[in-house]
Amino acid sequence: MAGGAGGPRARMTPAAQAVRAQTTQDVAAAVTEAAARATPLRIVGRGHWLDAGPPARSATPLALDALAGIVAYTPGDLTLTARAGTTLADVAAVAGEHGQWLALDPFGTEDGTIGATIATASAGPLAHAFGTPRDAALGLEVVTGDGAVVRTGGRVVKNVAGFDLTRLFTGSWGTLGVITEVTVRLRARPEHDETWLAPLADDRAVDAACRAARTAALAPIALELLDGPLASALGLGARAVLLVRLAGAAAAMRAQRDALRTLGAAAPAPDDIWHRLRTVEPPGSTVLRLSHLPDRIGETWRAASMPDAWRHATPSRGIVRVILPPAADAEAIARAAAGRCTLIAERAPAPLWTGELAPMPNEELAARVRAAFDPAGILNAGLAAPDA
Ligand SMILES: Cc1cc2nc3c(=O)[nH]c(=O)nc-3n(C[C@H](O)[C@H](O)[C@@H](O)COP(=O)(O)OP(=O)(O)OC[C@H]3O[C@@H](n4cnc5c(N)ncnc54)[C@H](O)[C@@H]3O)c2cc1C
């Protein structure tokens, strides 16, 4: 099962040359040298998502796609350890052989890496029931900005001693360290897994529909709201819909299908609907994420309304994602959201970062944490603090 390690050492030379790491030691050597020369490194998994976040400063690529392979898998413990460059598809294939899965469905292709998924804390609709990468990551191996190899957490669920650095590194976008190995919690795959769609009359029906879904005797593993234009782009008709993903054993499914009727007429959704939603964003789109308390979801939903935009929401997390075509006026939505909800840009044109997007309130503390882990400021420079 093991793979990836033991290959020839990566070539390390003038700092301007890209490095393709095969081992953790390659990563440590590349980072140590870059720190000594004060030349920034741009960490690259499979490179699908490098245009997300503020524009990173020009830097030498440190590629991790060859640092791949499963290191350990104990089906009885539901834990798996993989090198950072392993794709989500490879993890799914290995876990699937034992009727298990990693319940993370970030947007994008299946060949994104597990390292980038943890580094960006990217989560999709399954986060409704299973949480985000912070809940799935049990332990990490990380190379910090001074070239030190650090192990956090463990390979078993009960190991929770000390500071929870695993949660700190998860979602730090490679600005505190290069993740080289990841241990995750798997889950048993449900016996049945089916998705239903319940159409909504219009945007005004959102509050009532979300309330009904919350109070019904339902325990969906995903509950996602799509607006009419997005539903139409996915081939689901032109009205807003609630997608309800039910899973479990046969008896539980029967009870849930009955409860589903309280949401009105529901019809089965196409089998590949979640794949369609994950991959719907056209290249060059601007993607913004608005959030507020879950019981304010209707308000957030309406604040995100804009011509030509597609919207979808995870009501239980209070999150609305807005996908805008390349030439759209993203500033307008940023202004509309100001003061009404939190706005985070996932992908956005460069001027938006220095214009409408205010710095995060905890930026000073975040800068001190970055200075502690990456004193030379060489890891994904510019990504966390565009003005720095
Ligand atoms: C909210 C959200 C929405 C997303 N939507 C999409 C989408 O529509 N399409 C898509 O393809 N992906 C999307 N992603 C990214 C995606 O979910 C995963 O992060 C993964 O698929 C990207 O894989 P990659 O290997 O190509 O990453 P890359 O594009 O190579 O890297 C992504 C980021 O993670 C950093 N990084 C990568 N590996 C490591 C590591 N081992 N240690 C530290 N930092 C690292 C990189 O420096 C870069 O900043 C989204 C992420 C977020 C947060």
PDB file of C-alpha atoms in Angstrom, residues 136-325:
ATOM      1  CA  ALA A 136     -11.627  15.018  10.111  1.00  0.00           C
ATOM      2  CA  ALA A 137      -7.899  15.703  10.624  1.00  0.00           C
ATOM      3  CA  LEU A 138      -6.507  13.763  13.575  1.00  0.00           C
ATOM      4  CA  GLY A 139      -2.827  14.467  13.100  1.00  0.00           C
ATOM      5  CA  LEU A 140      -0.339  16.067  10.747  1.00  0.00           C
ATOM      6  CA  GLU A 141       3.296  16.063   9.851  1.00  0.00           C
ATOM      7  CA  VAL A 142       4.354  19.598   8.949  1.00  0.00           C
ATOM      8  CA  VAL A 143       7.586  21.318   7.918  1.00  0.00           C
ATOM      9  CA  THR A 144       7.574  24.776   9.524  1.00  0.00           C
ATOM     10  CA  GLY A 145       9.195  27.861   7.982  1.00  0.00           C
ATOM     11  CA  ASP A 146      12.556  27.202   9.688  1.00  0.00           C
ATOM     12  CA  GLY A 147      12.779  23.702   8.160  1.00  0.00           C
ATOM     13  CA  ALA A 148      11.803  21.793  11.331  1.00  0.00           C
ATOM     14  CA  VAL A 149       9.676  18.650  10.944  1.00  0.00           C
ATOM     15  CA  VAL A 150       6.814  18.708  13.460  1.00  0.00           C
ATOM     16  CA  ARG A 151       4.243  16.012  14.222  1.00  0.00           C
ATOM     17  CA  THR A 152       0.928  17.104  15.695  1.00  0.00           C
ATOM     18  CA  GLY A 153      -2.006  15.093  17.031  1.00  0.00           C
ATOM     19  CA  GLY A 154      -1.814  11.384  16.454  1.00  0.00           C
ATOM     20  CA  ARG A 155      -2.898   8.513  14.338  1.00  0.00           C
ATOM     21  CA  VAL A 156      -5.638   7.504  16.747  1.00  0.00           C
ATOM     22  CA  VAL A 157      -8.756   9.364  17.828  1.00  0.00           C
ATOM     23  CA  LYS A 158      -8.005   9.317  21.577  1.00  0.00           C
ATOM     24  CA  ASN A 159      -4.634  11.081  21.322  1.00  0.00           C
ATOM     25  CA  VAL A 160      -5.516  14.658  22.254  1.00  0.00           C
ATOM     26  CA  ALA A 161      -2.625  15.666  24.522  1.00  0.00           C
ATOM     27  CA  GLY A 162      -0.999  19.082  24.340  1.00  0.00           C
ATOM     28  CA  PHE A 163      -1.831  22.029  22.115  1.00  0.00           C
ATOM     29  CA  ASP A 164      -4.115  21.280  19.236  1.00  0.00           C
ATOM     30  CA  LEU A 165      -1.740  22.386  16.500  1.00  0.00           C
ATOM     31  CA  THR A 166      -3.559  20.143  14.021  1.00  0.00           C
ATOM     32  CA  ARG A 167      -6.484  22.569  14.114  1.00  0.00           C
ATOM     33  CA  LEU A 168      -4.165  25.565  13.816  1.00  0.00           C
ATOM     34  CA  PHE A 169      -2.430  24.240  10.694  1.00  0.00           C
ATOM     35  CA  THR A 170      -5.760  23.154   9.172  1.00  0.00           C
ATOM     36  CA  GLY A 171      -7.008  26.114   7.158  1.00  0.00           C
ATOM     37  CA  SER A 172      -3.793  28.133   7.493  1.00  0.00           C
ATOM     38  CA  TRP A 173      -3.308  27.971   3.701  1.00  0.00           C
ATOM     39  CA  GLY A 174       0.322  26.866   3.963  1.00  0.00           C
ATOM     40  CA  THR A 175       1.374  30.079   5.689  1.00  0.00           C
ATOM     41  CA  LEU A 176       2.517  28.339   8.903  1.00  0.00           C
ATOM     42  CA  GLY A 177       4.053  25.202   7.428  1.00  0.00           C
ATOM     43  CA  VAL A 178       4.097  22.734   4.555  1.00  0.00           C
ATOM     44  CA  ILE A 179       1.853  19.776   5.380  1.00  0.00           C
ATOM     45  CA  THR A 180       3.672  16.590   4.382  1.00  0.00           C
ATOM     46  CA  GLU A 181       1.476  13.879   5.924  1.00  0.00           C
ATOM     47  CA  VAL A 182      -2.126  13.755   7.109  1.00  0.00           C
ATOM     48  CA  THR A 183      -3.966  11.319   9.409  1.00  0.00           C
ATOM     49  CA  VAL A 184      -7.733  11.433   9.002  1.00  0.00           C
ATOM     50  CA  ARG A 185     -10.792   9.900  10.608  1.00  0.00           C
ATOM     51  CA  LEU A 186     -12.842   7.772   8.192  1.00  0.00           C
ATOM     52  CA  ARG A 187     -16.485   6.733   8.526  1.00  0.00           C
ATOM     53  CA  ALA A 188     -18.454   3.649   7.579  1.00  0.00           C
ATOM     54  CA  ARG A 189     -20.231   4.191   4.253  1.00  0.00           C
ATOM     55  CA  PRO A 190     -23.998   4.204   4.745  1.00  0.00           C
ATOM     56  CA  GLU A 191     -25.953   1.261   3.337  1.00  0.00           C
ATOM     57  CA  HIS A 192     -28.277   3.608   1.390  1.00  0.00           C
ATOM     58  CA  ASP A 193     -27.472   7.083   0.130  1.00  0.00           C
ATOM     59  CA  GLU A 194     -30.061   9.004  -1.899  1.00  0.00           C
ATOM     60  CA  THR A 195     -30.858  12.627  -2.649  1.00  0.00           C
ATOM     61  CA  TRP A 196     -34.228  14.291  -3.029  1.00  0.00           C
ATOM     62  CA  LEU A 197     -35.121  17.702  -4.320  1.00  0.00           C
ATOM     63  CA  ALA A 198     -37.900  19.878  -2.931  1.00  0.00           C
ATOM     64  CA  PRO A 199     -38.727  22.930  -5.083  1.00  0.00           C
ATOM     65  CA  LEU A 200     -39.367  26.338  -3.465  1.00  0.00           C
ATOM     66  CA  ALA A 201     -41.830  28.946  -4.716  1.00  0.00           C
ATOM     67  CA  ASP A 202     -39.299  31.799  -4.584  1.00  0.00           C
ATOM     68  CA  ASP A 203     -36.688  33.531  -2.376  1.00  0.00           C
ATOM     69  CA  ARG A 204     -39.332  34.514   0.167  1.00  0.00           C
ATOM     70  CA  ALA A 205     -40.009  30.805   0.815  1.00  0.00           C
ATOM     71  CA  VAL A 206     -36.410  30.225   1.977  1.00  0.00           C
ATOM     72  CA  ASP A 207     -36.948  31.007   5.680  1.00  0.00           C
ATOM     73  CA  ALA A 208     -40.036  28.778   5.938  1.00  0.00           C
ATOM     74  CA  ALA A 209     -38.399  25.915   4.009  1.00  0.00           C
ATOM     75  CA  CYS A 210     -35.259  25.993   6.154  1.00  0.00           C
ATOM     76  CA  ARG A 211     -37.350  26.122   9.328  1.00  0.00           C
ATOM     77  CA  ALA A 212     -39.442  23.174   8.122  1.00  0.00           C
ATOM     78  CA  ALA A 213     -36.301  21.161   7.309  1.00  0.00           C
ATOM     79  CA  ARG A 214     -34.882  21.925  10.765  1.00  0.00           C
ATOM     80  CA  THR A 215     -38.009  20.866  12.636  1.00  0.00           C
ATOM     81  CA  ALA A 216     -38.938  17.819  10.523  1.00  0.00           C
ATOM     82  CA  ALA A 217     -37.968  14.364  11.832  1.00  0.00           C
ATOM     83  CA  LEU A 218     -35.131  14.304   9.325  1.00  0.00           C
ATOM     84  CA  ALA A 219     -31.410  13.721   9.797  1.00  0.00           C
ATOM     85  CA  PRO A 220     -30.003  14.427   6.337  1.00  0.00           C
ATOM     86  CA  ILE A 221     -26.261  14.077   5.776  1.00  0.00           C
ATOM     87  CA  ALA A 222     -26.446  17.126   3.487  1.00  0.00           C
ATOM     88  CA  LEU A 223     -29.066  19.830   3.074  1.00  0.00           C
ATOM     89  CA  GLU A 224     -28.216  22.371   0.405  1.00  0.00           C
ATOM     90  CA  LEU A 225     -30.242  25.243  -0.999  1.00  0.00           C
ATOM     91  CA  LEU A 226     -29.789  26.179  -4.684  1.00  0.00           C
ATOM     92  CA  ASP A 227     -31.232  29.252  -6.393  1.00  0.00           C
ATOM     93  CA  GLY A 228     -33.218  28.990  -9.641  1.00  0.00           C
ATOM     94  CA  PRO A 229     -30.393  29.948 -12.058  1.00  0.00           C
ATOM     95  CA  LEU A 230     -27.997  27.446 -10.455  1.00  0.00           C
ATOM     96  CA  ALA A 231     -30.675  24.725 -10.371  1.00  0.00           C
ATOM     97  CA  SER A 232     -31.228  25.404 -14.043  1.00  0.00           C
ATOM     98  CA  ALA A 233     -27.469  25.213 -14.831  1.00  0.00           C
ATOM     99  CA  LEU A 234     -27.432  21.810 -13.101  1.00  0.00           C
ATOM    100  CA  GLY A 235     -30.417  20.544 -15.111  1.00  0.00           C
ATOM    101  CA  LEU A 236     -32.881  20.617 -12.184  1.00  0.00           C
ATOM    102  CA  GLY A 237     -35.488  23.037 -13.598  1.00  0.00           C
ATOM    103  CA  ALA A 238     -35.671  26.787 -13.128  1.00  0.00           C
ATOM    104  CA  ARG A 239     -36.931  27.047  -9.531  1.00  0.00           C
ATOM    105  CA  ALA A 240     -34.943  27.268  -6.314  1.00  0.00           C
ATOM    106  CA  VAL A 241     -34.646  23.835  -4.672  1.00  0.00           C
ATOM    107  CA  LEU A 242     -33.612  22.234  -1.413  1.00  0.00           C
ATOM    108  CA  LEU A 243     -31.404  19.189  -1.962  1.00  0.00           C
ATOM    109  CA  VAL A 244     -31.894  16.685   0.836  1.00  0.00           C
ATOM    110  CA  ARG A 245     -29.384  13.828   1.074  1.00  0.00           C
ATOM    111  CA  LEU A 246     -30.610  10.928   3.189  1.00  0.00           C
ATOM    112  CA  ALA A 247     -28.453   7.989   4.235  1.00  0.00           C
ATOM    113  CA  GLY A 248     -28.633   4.999   6.512  1.00  0.00           C
ATOM    114  CA  ALA A 249     -30.087   1.524   6.852  1.00  0.00           C
ATOM    115  CA  ALA A 250     -33.303   0.477   5.057  1.00  0.00           C
ATOM    116  CA  ALA A 251     -35.696   0.970   8.016  1.00  0.00           C
ATOM    117  CA  ALA A 252     -34.329   4.429   8.831  1.00  0.00           C
ATOM    118  CA  MET A 253     -34.630   5.406   5.192  1.00  0.00           C
ATOM    119  CA  ARG A 254     -38.333   4.537   5.110  1.00  0.00           C
ATOM    120  CA  ALA A 255     -39.000   6.759   8.136  1.00  0.00           C
ATOM    121  CA  GLN A 256     -36.980   9.617   6.621  1.00  0.00           C
ATOM    122  CA  ARG A 257     -38.798   9.423   3.296  1.00  0.00           C
ATOM    123  CA  ASP A 258     -42.075   9.778   5.213  1.00  0.00           C
ATOM    124  CA  ALA A 259     -40.740  12.792   7.102  1.00  0.00           C
ATOM    125  CA  LEU A 260     -39.590  14.321   3.817  1.00  0.00           C
ATOM    126  CA  ARG A 261     -43.242  14.765   2.791  1.00  0.00           C
ATOM    127  CA  THR A 262     -43.564  17.534   5.379  1.00  0.00           C
ATOM    128  CA  LEU A 263     -41.326  19.645   3.105  1.00  0.00           C
ATOM    129  CA  GLY A 264     -43.866  19.391   0.268  1.00  0.00           C
ATOM    130  CA  ALA A 265     -43.547  17.487  -2.980  1.00  0.00           C
ATOM    131  CA  ALA A 266     -40.051  16.012  -3.249  1.00  0.00           C
ATOM    132  CA  ALA A 267     -38.653  14.151  -6.253  1.00  0.00           C
ATOM    133  CA  PRO A 268     -35.521  12.017  -6.577  1.00  0.00           C
ATOM    134  CA  ALA A 269     -32.459  13.982  -7.709  1.00  0.00           C
ATOM    135  CA  PRO A 270     -30.061  12.650 -10.362  1.00  0.00           C
ATOM    136  CA  ASP A 271     -27.426  10.270  -8.909  1.00  0.00           C
ATOM    137  CA  ASP A 272     -24.538  12.524  -9.863  1.00  0.00           C
ATOM    138  CA  ILE A 273     -26.070  15.727  -8.508  1.00  0.00           C
ATOM    139  CA  TRP A 274     -23.348  16.315  -5.877  1.00  0.00           C
ATOM    140  CA  HIS A 275     -20.609  15.798  -8.427  1.00  0.00           C
ATOM    141  CA  ARG A 276     -22.369  18.289 -10.739  1.00  0.00           C
ATOM    142  CA  LEU A 277     -22.566  20.861  -7.934  1.00  0.00           C
ATOM    143  CA  ARG A 278     -18.915  20.370  -6.916  1.00  0.00           C
ATOM    144  CA  THR A 279     -17.667  20.996 -10.424  1.00  0.00           C
ATOM    145  CA  VAL A 280     -20.100  23.655 -11.687  1.00  0.00           C
ATOM    146  CA  GLU A 281     -17.889  26.749 -11.261  1.00  0.00           C
ATOM    147  CA  PRO A 282     -16.680  27.999 -14.649  1.00  0.00           C
ATOM    148  CA  PRO A 283     -12.954  28.880 -14.786  1.00  0.00           C
ATOM    149  CA  GLY A 284     -12.324  32.526 -13.972  1.00  0.00           C
ATOM    150  CA  SER A 285     -15.450  32.896 -11.797  1.00  0.00           C
ATOM    151  CA  THR A 286     -15.397  35.066  -8.729  1.00  0.00           C
ATOM    152  CA  VAL A 287     -16.560  33.078  -5.704  1.00  0.00           C
ATOM    153  CA  LEU A 288     -17.640  34.842  -2.525  1.00  0.00           C
ATOM    154  CA  ARG A 289     -18.816  33.314   0.720  1.00  0.00           C
ATOM    155  CA  LEU A 290     -21.255  35.133   2.990  1.00  0.00           C
ATOM    156  CA  SER A 291     -22.086  33.915   6.457  1.00  0.00           C
ATOM    157  CA  HIS A 292     -24.200  34.773   9.475  1.00  0.00           C
ATOM    158  CA  LEU A 293     -26.047  32.872  12.186  1.00  0.00           C
ATOM    159  CA  PRO A 294     -27.927  29.877  10.738  1.00  0.00           C
ATOM    160  CA  ASP A 295     -31.307  31.316  11.767  1.00  0.00           C
ATOM    161  CA  ARG A 296     -30.529  34.446   9.683  1.00  0.00           C
ATOM    162  CA  ILE A 297     -30.014  32.352   6.547  1.00  0.00           C
ATOM    163  CA  GLY A 298     -32.943  33.935   4.645  1.00  0.00           C
ATOM    164  CA  GLU A 299     -31.467  37.404   5.183  1.00  0.00           C
ATOM    165  CA  THR A 300     -27.976  36.311   4.124  1.00  0.00           C
ATOM    166  CA  TRP A 301     -29.451  34.563   1.101  1.00  0.00           C
ATOM    167  CA  ARG A 302     -31.217  37.724  -0.036  1.00  0.00           C
ATOM    168  CA  ALA A 303     -28.115  39.912   0.625  1.00  0.00           C
ATOM    169  CA  ALA A 304     -26.263  37.664  -1.818  1.00  0.00           C
ATOM    170  CA  SER A 305     -28.781  38.140  -4.614  1.00  0.00           C
ATOM    171  CA  MET A 306     -27.319  39.664  -7.760  1.00  0.00           C
ATOM    172  CA  PRO A 307     -28.032  39.513 -11.489  1.00  0.00           C
ATOM    173  CA  ASP A 308     -26.080  36.745 -13.290  1.00  0.00           C
ATOM    174  CA  ALA A 309     -24.990  35.174  -9.983  1.00  0.00           C
ATOM    175  CA  TRP A 310     -25.530  31.589  -8.894  1.00  0.00           C
ATOM    176  CA  ARG A 311     -26.132  31.032  -5.197  1.00  0.00           C
ATOM    177  CA  HIS A 312     -26.137  27.961  -3.020  1.00  0.00           C
ATOM    178  CA  ALA A 313     -26.246  27.667   0.749  1.00  0.00           C
ATOM    179  CA  THR A 314     -25.698  25.251   3.602  1.00  0.00           C
ATOM    180  CA  PRO A 315     -28.449  26.592   5.909  1.00  0.00           C
ATOM    181  CA  SER A 316     -27.265  24.726   9.024  1.00  0.00           C
ATOM    182  CA  ARG A 317     -23.875  26.475   8.780  1.00  0.00           C
ATOM    183  CA  GLY A 318     -25.312  29.865   7.841  1.00  0.00           C
ATOM    184  CA  ILE A 319     -23.149  29.899   4.714  1.00  0.00           C
ATOM    185  CA  VAL A 320     -24.121  31.191   1.278  1.00  0.00           C
ATOM    186  CA  ARG A 321     -21.684  30.838  -1.652  1.00  0.00           C
ATOM    187  CA  VAL A 322     -22.074  33.172  -4.612  1.00  0.00           C
ATOM    188  CA  ILE A 323     -20.549  32.306  -7.979  1.00  0.00           C
ATOM    189  CA  LEU A 324     -20.157  35.269 -10.336  1.00  0.00           C
ATOM    190  CA  PRO A 325     -19.164  35.235 -13.999  1.00  0.00           C
TER     191      PRO A 325
END
